[in-house]
Amino acid sequence: MSELPANVIDNIIKDYFATAMQEVREIVKDGVGGPNPGIDVAEELIGTEKFLKSLKSELASRNFQLGTIGIAEGATENSGYPFPKKGTDSFDYLCEGILRAKIEQSRIYAAMLSGDYDQIEPKDVFFKAPAYGTYEQKTNFVGSEITVGELADKFIKLKSGSNEWVKKTAVDNIRVLNWFKLLVGSDLSISSITKGHVEKFRDLMMRVPSSFEKKKEYAGMNVLQAAEALIDGNQISPKTSDKYFKTLKGFLNWCVEEEYLPSVPGANVKIHCKANPQDDRHPFSTFELNAVWRGDGD
C-alpha cells in the first residue's frame, strides 16, 4: 500500500497530537514548582522558542527531516498501518501533519511555562475541537447494528482474498480477532465497542502465556482462562504482545475506513514496548532533541 486514505491520516495525526499534549501536561506538572523542580523555566523557554522556529522553518520548506519522518513512521505503525513511501502524497500529508502537531505542542508548552493559560487552546484549525453538533449522528454509520463477529469474518475474507496478506499474517489476524470476539462477545454491535474494551484487550495481550495452546498445563483452556492461570514470567514477549495489539488496531482502523465506525475506540491506548533506550529521553529538557528534529549531523 503506497497511499493511505485521507481520513486515516487525519486520525493518525490527531491521535499523535492528543498523546503529545498529554506528555506536555505531565512534564509541566512534574517539572515545574515544588521543592525539587526539574525544569529551569527561563532556559526552557529559550530552547523551546528556538525549537519552534526550527519546526516552522522545516514546515515552510517542506524538507522533512529524519526526526519528523521517524515520528510519522512510529505514529503510523502504532495505528496499525504501513508507513507510506517517500514521495507519495500520503507521506507528504502525514509529515506535514506531524510538524503542525509539534508546532502546536511546542507553542502550548511555552504558554504553560509562561503561565499564559488563555493561550493553551490549539490555534491550528486542524486541531481545534469542532463546535457541538457538527458531527454526524452515530446512526448515520452503517455499523450501528452489525456485530463484531460479522465484521471480523468480513475483514478476514476480504483481506485474505485480495492477496494482501501472506499466510502468517492471515493466521495472526484470525487468532487475534478470535481472542477479541471471545473477550467482548461476537454478538456485540461494532458501534458498542468502547475504549474500555480496547484497554481490556491490551491488558489481556500482556498476560497471554507463551505457546499456551501447546502446553499441558493450559490444556483445554481458551486465552482468557490461560491468562488467568498465567505463571508470571511465562507470558509472551512485550514485542509479541504489541504486535497482536496492533493487529486488533488494524481491524478497528479498517472499520473506520469502511465507515462502520466514526473513529477508533481507544485510539491512544497502547502497549509501551520500548525498542530503543533513547525512547526515555525527555522531549524538551535538552537542546540535543532540537538538533535531532532539524537533522543536524545526519
Short mmCIF file of C-alpha atoms in Angstrom, two decimals:
data_model
loop_
_atom_site.label_atom_id
_atom_site.label_comp_id
_atom_site.label_asym_id
_atom_site.label_seq_id
_atom_site.Cartn_x
_atom_site.Cartn_y
_atom_site.Cartn_z
CA MET A 1 0.00 0.00 0.00
CA SER A 2 1.63 3.24 -1.17
CA GLU A 3 -1.20 5.63 -0.24
CA LEU A 4 -3.42 5.90 2.84
CA PRO A 5 -6.95 7.37 2.88
CA ALA A 6 -7.03 10.99 4.00
CA ASN A 7 -9.36 10.25 6.92
CA VAL A 8 -6.94 7.60 8.19
CA ILE A 9 -4.03 10.05 8.07
CA ASP A 10 -6.15 12.67 9.84
CA ASN A 11 -6.83 10.21 12.66
CA ILE A 12 -3.16 9.27 12.94
CA ILE A 13 -2.13 12.93 13.23
CA LYS A 14 -4.84 13.80 15.73
CA ASP A 15 -4.08 10.74 17.85
CA TYR A 16 -0.41 11.72 17.89
CA PHE A 17 -1.31 15.28 18.91
CA ALA A 18 -3.52 14.05 21.76
CA THR A 19 -0.67 11.91 23.08
CA ALA A 20 1.83 14.76 22.67
CA MET A 21 -0.39 17.13 24.64
CA GLN A 22 -0.76 14.62 27.45
CA GLU A 23 3.03 14.44 27.62
CA VAL A 24 3.26 18.23 27.84
CA ARG A 25 0.78 18.37 30.71
CA GLU A 26 2.74 15.71 32.60
CA ILE A 27 6.05 17.49 32.00
CA VAL A 28 4.73 20.79 33.33
CA LYS A 29 3.01 19.13 36.27
CA ASP A 30 6.08 17.13 37.31
CA GLY A 31 8.85 19.53 36.32
CA VAL A 32 7.72 22.97 37.44
CA GLY A 33 7.45 24.15 41.03
CA GLY A 34 7.75 22.15 44.21
CA PRO A 35 10.86 21.70 46.33
CA ASN A 36 12.81 19.97 43.53
CA PRO A 37 11.76 21.44 40.17
CA GLY A 38 13.25 19.61 37.22
CA ILE A 39 12.91 22.42 34.69
CA ASP A 40 14.73 25.75 34.54
CA VAL A 41 11.79 27.71 33.11
CA ALA A 42 13.80 30.62 31.69
CA GLU A 43 16.26 28.33 29.93
CA GLU A 44 13.50 26.01 28.76
CA LEU A 45 11.56 28.90 27.20
CA ILE A 46 14.62 29.98 25.24
CA GLY A 47 15.23 26.46 23.99
CA THR A 48 11.58 25.89 23.12
CA GLU A 49 11.42 29.14 21.15
CA LYS A 50 14.44 28.07 19.08
CA PHE A 51 12.88 24.65 18.62
CA LEU A 52 9.60 26.21 17.49
CA LYS A 53 11.35 28.37 14.89
CA SER A 54 13.18 25.34 13.51
CA LEU A 55 9.89 23.43 13.18
CA LYS A 56 8.22 26.32 11.34
CA SER A 57 11.20 26.63 9.02
CA GLU A 58 11.03 22.92 8.24
CA LEU A 59 7.29 23.14 7.57
CA ALA A 60 7.73 26.13 5.27
CA SER A 61 10.47 24.40 3.27
CA ARG A 62 8.71 21.01 3.29
CA ASN A 63 12.15 19.46 3.51
CA PHE A 64 11.16 16.86 6.09
CA GLN A 65 13.99 15.87 8.41
CA LEU A 66 14.75 12.42 9.78
CA GLY A 67 13.26 13.28 13.17
CA THR A 68 9.94 14.20 11.59
CA ILE A 69 9.91 11.12 9.37
CA GLY A 70 10.73 8.85 12.31
CA ILE A 71 7.89 10.22 14.43
CA ALA A 72 5.47 9.98 11.49
CA GLU A 73 6.50 6.37 10.90
CA GLY A 74 6.08 5.46 14.58
CA ALA A 75 2.65 7.11 14.78
CA THR A 76 1.52 5.27 11.65
CA GLU A 77 2.72 1.88 12.85
CA ASN A 78 1.12 2.44 16.27
CA SER A 79 -2.17 2.84 14.44
CA GLY A 80 -1.70 -0.47 12.66
CA TYR A 81 -0.96 0.89 9.18
CA PRO A 82 2.08 0.58 6.91
CA PHE A 83 4.12 3.76 6.56
CA PRO A 84 3.63 5.36 3.11
CA LYS A 85 6.59 5.57 0.77
CA LYS A 86 8.59 8.77 0.48
CA GLY A 87 7.43 10.85 -2.48
CA THR A 88 3.76 9.87 -2.18
CA ASP A 89 1.01 12.33 -1.32
CA SER A 90 0.31 10.33 1.85
CA PHE A 91 3.92 10.69 3.00
CA ASP A 92 3.89 14.47 2.50
CA TYR A 93 0.49 14.95 4.12
CA LEU A 94 1.46 12.81 7.11
CA CYS A 95 4.80 14.56 7.72
CA GLU A 96 3.15 17.97 7.34
CA GLY A 97 0.54 17.00 9.94
CA ILE A 98 3.15 15.75 12.39
CA LEU A 99 5.06 19.02 12.08
CA ARG A 100 1.89 21.01 12.65
CA ALA A 101 1.21 18.91 15.75
CA LYS A 102 4.74 19.53 17.06
CA ILE A 103 4.39 23.27 16.43
CA GLU A 104 1.16 23.41 18.42
CA GLN A 105 2.63 21.23 21.16
CA SER A 106 5.70 23.48 21.47
CA ARG A 107 3.65 26.68 21.42
CA ILE A 108 1.26 25.42 24.10
CA TYR A 109 4.17 24.12 26.18
CA ALA A 110 5.74 27.59 26.15
CA ALA A 111 2.40 29.15 27.08
CA MET A 112 2.08 26.82 30.06
CA LEU A 113 5.61 27.60 31.22
CA SER A 114 4.83 31.32 30.95
CA GLY A 115 1.55 30.99 32.81
CA ASP A 116 -0.43 32.09 29.75
CA TYR A 117 -3.20 29.55 30.12
CA ASP A 118 -5.50 31.66 27.96
CA GLN A 119 -3.23 30.62 25.08
CA ILE A 120 -3.27 26.84 25.51
CA GLU A 121 -6.12 26.07 23.13
CA PRO A 122 -4.97 24.93 19.67
CA LYS A 123 -4.75 27.74 17.13
CA ASP A 124 -4.16 25.48 14.16
CA VAL A 125 -7.63 24.79 12.75
CA PHE A 126 -6.72 21.13 12.18
CA PHE A 127 -6.56 20.51 15.94
CA LYS A 128 -9.43 22.70 17.06
CA ALA A 129 -12.37 20.85 18.56
CA PRO A 130 -15.47 21.07 16.33
CA ALA A 131 -18.48 23.00 17.56
CA TYR A 132 -21.16 21.00 19.31
CA GLY A 133 -23.49 19.31 16.87
CA THR A 134 -21.18 19.36 13.85
CA TYR A 135 -20.58 15.61 13.87
CA GLU A 136 -22.97 13.32 12.07
CA GLN A 137 -25.20 11.30 14.31
CA LYS A 138 -23.83 7.88 15.16
CA THR A 139 -26.80 6.21 13.49
CA ASN A 140 -25.51 7.51 10.14
CA PHE A 141 -22.72 4.96 10.32
CA VAL A 142 -23.60 1.64 8.76
CA GLY A 143 -22.07 -0.29 11.64
CA SER A 144 -24.70 0.54 14.24
CA GLU A 145 -26.29 -2.95 14.12
CA ILE A 146 -23.51 -5.04 12.57
CA THR A 147 -21.80 -7.33 15.05
CA VAL A 148 -18.12 -7.72 15.84
CA GLY A 149 -18.27 -11.33 14.67
CA GLU A 150 -19.82 -10.44 11.31
CA LEU A 151 -17.31 -7.70 10.61
CA ALA A 152 -14.33 -9.76 11.74
CA ASP A 153 -15.34 -12.51 9.34
CA LYS A 154 -15.81 -9.99 6.52
CA PHE A 155 -12.44 -8.39 7.25
CA ILE A 156 -10.63 -11.74 7.18
CA LYS A 157 -12.38 -12.80 3.97
CA LEU A 158 -11.63 -9.55 2.12
CA LYS A 159 -8.00 -9.30 3.17
CA SER A 160 -7.25 -12.98 2.55
CA GLY A 161 -8.96 -12.96 -0.83
CA SER A 162 -7.10 -9.88 -2.05
CA ASN A 163 -3.66 -11.48 -1.65
CA GLU A 164 -2.75 -8.57 0.63
CA TRP A 165 -1.68 -10.95 3.39
CA VAL A 166 0.86 -13.73 3.48
CA LYS A 167 -0.24 -16.92 5.25
CA LYS A 168 1.30 -15.98 8.60
CA THR A 169 -0.41 -12.57 8.59
CA ALA A 170 -3.76 -14.24 7.98
CA VAL A 171 -3.15 -16.73 10.81
CA ASP A 172 -2.19 -13.93 13.23
CA ASN A 173 -5.28 -11.88 12.34
CA ILE A 174 -7.62 -14.85 12.73
CA ARG A 175 -6.05 -15.70 16.10
CA VAL A 176 -6.24 -12.13 17.41
CA LEU A 177 -9.79 -11.47 16.23
CA ASN A 178 -10.97 -14.78 17.69
CA TRP A 179 -9.48 -13.66 21.02
CA PHE A 180 -11.18 -10.28 20.74
CA LYS A 181 -14.54 -11.90 19.93
CA LEU A 182 -14.13 -14.16 22.94
CA LEU A 183 -13.41 -11.15 25.15
CA VAL A 184 -16.21 -8.82 24.03
CA GLY A 185 -18.68 -11.31 22.55
CA SER A 186 -19.23 -12.00 18.85
CA ASP A 187 -22.76 -10.62 19.03
CA LEU A 188 -21.70 -7.20 20.34
CA SER A 189 -22.54 -4.49 17.79
CA ILE A 190 -19.44 -2.83 16.38
CA SER A 191 -20.79 0.58 17.41
CA SER A 192 -20.85 -0.58 21.05
CA ILE A 193 -17.08 -1.09 21.26
CA THR A 194 -15.57 1.32 23.76
CA LYS A 195 -12.17 2.40 24.96
CA GLY A 196 -12.75 0.07 27.91
CA HIS A 197 -12.95 -2.95 25.59
CA VAL A 198 -9.70 -1.93 23.90
CA GLU A 199 -7.99 -1.45 27.27
CA LYS A 200 -9.13 -4.89 28.42
CA PHE A 201 -7.74 -6.45 25.27
CA ARG A 202 -4.46 -4.59 25.77
CA ASP A 203 -4.24 -5.95 29.30
CA LEU A 204 -5.08 -9.45 28.07
CA MET A 205 -2.29 -9.34 25.48
CA MET A 206 0.18 -8.62 28.26
CA ARG A 207 -0.84 -11.83 30.08
CA VAL A 208 -1.06 -14.39 27.27
CA PRO A 209 1.12 -17.39 28.21
CA SER A 210 3.77 -18.23 25.65
CA SER A 211 2.64 -21.06 23.29
CA PHE A 212 -0.15 -21.92 25.73
CA GLU A 213 -2.05 -23.95 23.13
CA LYS A 214 0.82 -26.47 23.10
CA LYS A 215 1.42 -26.76 26.86
CA LYS A 216 -0.14 -29.40 29.09
CA GLU A 217 -0.77 -27.02 31.97
CA TYR A 218 -3.11 -24.99 29.75
CA ALA A 219 -4.79 -27.94 28.03
CA GLY A 220 -8.41 -27.22 27.14
CA MET A 221 -8.17 -23.55 28.14
CA ASN A 222 -9.11 -20.62 25.97
CA VAL A 223 -6.98 -17.48 26.00
CA LEU A 224 -8.99 -15.85 28.81
CA GLN A 225 -8.61 -18.88 31.06
CA ALA A 226 -4.94 -19.29 30.17
CA ALA A 227 -4.24 -15.65 31.00
CA GLU A 228 -5.98 -16.10 34.35
CA ALA A 229 -3.82 -19.16 35.06
CA LEU A 230 -0.60 -17.50 33.92
CA ILE A 231 2.53 -18.05 35.98
CA ASP A 232 4.23 -14.65 35.90
CA GLY A 233 7.30 -14.64 33.73
CA ASN A 234 5.95 -17.17 31.24
CA GLN A 235 3.95 -14.75 29.09
CA ILE A 236 4.68 -13.81 25.51
CA SER A 237 7.26 -11.07 24.98
CA PRO A 238 6.25 -7.38 25.08
CA LYS A 239 7.14 -7.18 21.38
CA THR A 240 4.72 -10.01 20.54
CA SER A 241 2.03 -8.51 22.80
CA ASP A 242 2.44 -5.23 20.94
CA LYS A 243 2.22 -6.96 17.56
CA TYR A 244 -1.03 -8.69 18.49
CA PHE A 245 -2.48 -5.47 19.92
CA LYS A 246 -1.63 -3.59 16.73
CA THR A 247 -3.33 -6.36 14.77
CA LEU A 248 -6.57 -5.50 16.58
CA LYS A 249 -5.95 -1.80 15.86
CA GLY A 250 -5.61 -2.70 12.18
CA PHE A 251 -9.09 -4.24 12.25
CA LEU A 252 -10.59 -1.21 14.01
CA ASN A 253 -8.90 1.15 11.55
CA TRP A 254 -10.43 -0.84 8.70
CA CYS A 255 -13.83 -0.41 10.35
CA VAL A 256 -13.30 3.36 10.25
CA GLU A 257 -12.20 3.26 6.59
CA GLU A 258 -15.32 1.28 5.69
CA GLU A 259 -17.49 3.68 7.76
CA TYR A 260 -18.66 1.08 10.23
CA LEU A 261 -17.17 3.28 12.97
CA PRO A 262 -16.78 7.09 13.15
CA SER A 263 -13.41 6.78 14.89
CA VAL A 264 -11.18 4.17 16.52
CA PRO A 265 -12.21 3.46 20.13
CA GLY A 266 -9.23 3.79 22.47
CA ALA A 267 -7.05 5.17 19.69
CA ASN A 268 -4.41 6.31 22.20
CA VAL A 269 -4.35 3.06 24.17
CA LYS A 270 -1.06 1.29 23.58
CA ILE A 271 1.44 -1.21 24.89
CA HIS A 272 4.66 0.51 25.86
CA CYS A 273 7.21 -1.64 24.10
CA LYS A 274 10.50 0.24 24.04
CA ALA A 275 12.81 -0.83 21.29
CA ASN A 276 15.42 1.84 21.99
CA PRO A 277 16.68 3.25 25.30
CA GLN A 278 16.50 6.73 23.75
CA ASP A 279 12.71 6.46 23.96
CA ASP A 280 13.05 7.52 27.60
CA ARG A 281 14.52 10.92 26.72
CA HIS A 282 12.70 14.00 27.98
CA PRO A 283 11.02 15.62 24.97
CA PHE A 284 12.06 19.16 25.86
CA SER A 285 14.67 19.01 28.62
CA THR A 286 17.79 19.37 26.46
CA PHE A 287 18.70 21.16 23.28
CA GLU A 288 20.00 17.91 21.81
CA LEU A 289 16.48 16.99 20.76
CA ASN A 290 16.27 20.19 18.71
CA ALA A 291 19.26 19.01 16.71
CA VAL A 292 17.63 15.62 16.14
CA TRP A 293 14.49 17.29 14.84
CA ARG A 294 16.43 19.57 12.50
CA GLY A 295 18.52 16.65 11.30
CA ASP A 296 21.80 18.27 12.36
CA GLY A 297 24.74 15.95 11.98
CA ASP A 298 22.93 13.47 9.72
#
